[in-house]
Amino acid sequence: MTLLLALFVCTMAGAQNIDKLYEEGKALYDAKNYKAAIAKLKPAAEKGHKKAQYRLGRCYDKGYGVSENDKVAFSWYSKAADQGHPKAQYQLGKCYKEGEGTTRNIRKAVEFFTKAAKQDNGEAQLALGKCYMKGNGVDADQEMAKSWFMKAVNNKKDGSEVLAELKEDAADGDRDARKILKIVNKQ
């Protein structure tokens, strides 16, 4: 019994250290001190911290503090997505859609957009709606498209950013964005 208690205490202390590394890394990331952030995020990510894995994926995806590397970004996104991290699932969907860091696979993209969208990720809801609108990776279904578009623009966390992006894209001449704005009555 004492051995089990000691093991539990050690496990909890390790989890707290990983969380602390992540929080320190996130603060550095948010301050745009990416090289220092990576020094904190990487050990937490290697120990399985899904938020650290996602952020490390972003660093490699965007070239923040490291050389841009789509394959490494894809790998970190995959690890976080496997643990149910919605932003990582969305990013993984984008990787599959664009063939960045992996082979292009629109059906896999839809699979990961769906996982993230069902967890209330507004960007994924928009991306999934576009897939239904155009019949990319799924049968075209305008009602499903509208449903996902409405969820995206009314999303409590991401809706205002999604709507702003759509309006900006429409102003730049993006026909799909204009069509989506009409569908959701937000022209």
mmCIF file of C-alpha atoms in Angstrom, residues 29 32-39 41-42 55-70 72-73 76:
data_model
loop_
_atom_site.group_PDB
_atom_site.id
_atom_site.type_symbol
_atom_site.label_atom_id
_atom_site.label_comp_id
_atom_site.label_asym_id
_atom_site.label_seq_id
_atom_site.Cartn_x
_atom_site.Cartn_y
_atom_site.Cartn_z
ATOM 1 C CA TYR A 29 4.940 31.359 -27.120
ATOM 2 C CA LYS A 32 6.498 35.467 -29.362
ATOM 3 C CA ASN A 33 9.708 34.238 -27.712
ATOM 4 C CA TYR A 34 9.508 31.053 -29.738
ATOM 5 C CA LYS A 35 12.999 29.617 -29.246
ATOM 6 C CA ALA A 36 12.620 29.785 -25.470
ATOM 7 C CA ALA A 37 9.067 28.452 -25.771
ATOM 8 C CA ILE A 38 10.265 25.391 -27.684
ATOM 9 C CA ALA A 39 12.756 24.593 -24.912
ATOM 10 C CA LEU A 41 7.180 22.845 -24.914
ATOM 11 C CA LYS A 42 9.287 20.058 -26.379
ATOM 12 C CA ARG A 55 1.806 24.228 -29.894
ATOM 13 C CA LEU A 56 5.000 22.498 -30.969
ATOM 14 C CA GLY A 57 3.181 21.508 -34.164
ATOM 15 C CA ARG A 58 2.289 25.181 -34.708
ATOM 16 C CA CYS A 59 5.943 26.160 -34.271
ATOM 17 C CA TYR A 60 7.045 23.724 -36.975
ATOM 18 C CA ASP A 61 4.046 24.578 -39.156
ATOM 19 C CA LYS A 62 4.776 28.313 -39.113
ATOM 20 C CA GLY A 63 8.550 28.285 -38.606
ATOM 21 C CA TYR A 64 8.287 29.876 -35.157
ATOM 22 C CA GLY A 65 11.702 29.495 -33.515
ATOM 23 C CA VAL A 66 12.591 26.535 -35.773
ATOM 24 C CA SER A 67 12.894 25.876 -39.470
ATOM 25 C CA GLU A 68 9.461 25.322 -40.967
ATOM 26 C CA ASN A 69 8.904 21.591 -41.389
ATOM 27 C CA ASP A 70 5.490 20.313 -42.470
ATOM 28 C CA VAL A 72 7.361 17.401 -38.159
ATOM 29 C CA ALA A 73 4.315 19.667 -37.709
ATOM 30 C CA TRP A 76 3.039 16.670 -33.529
#
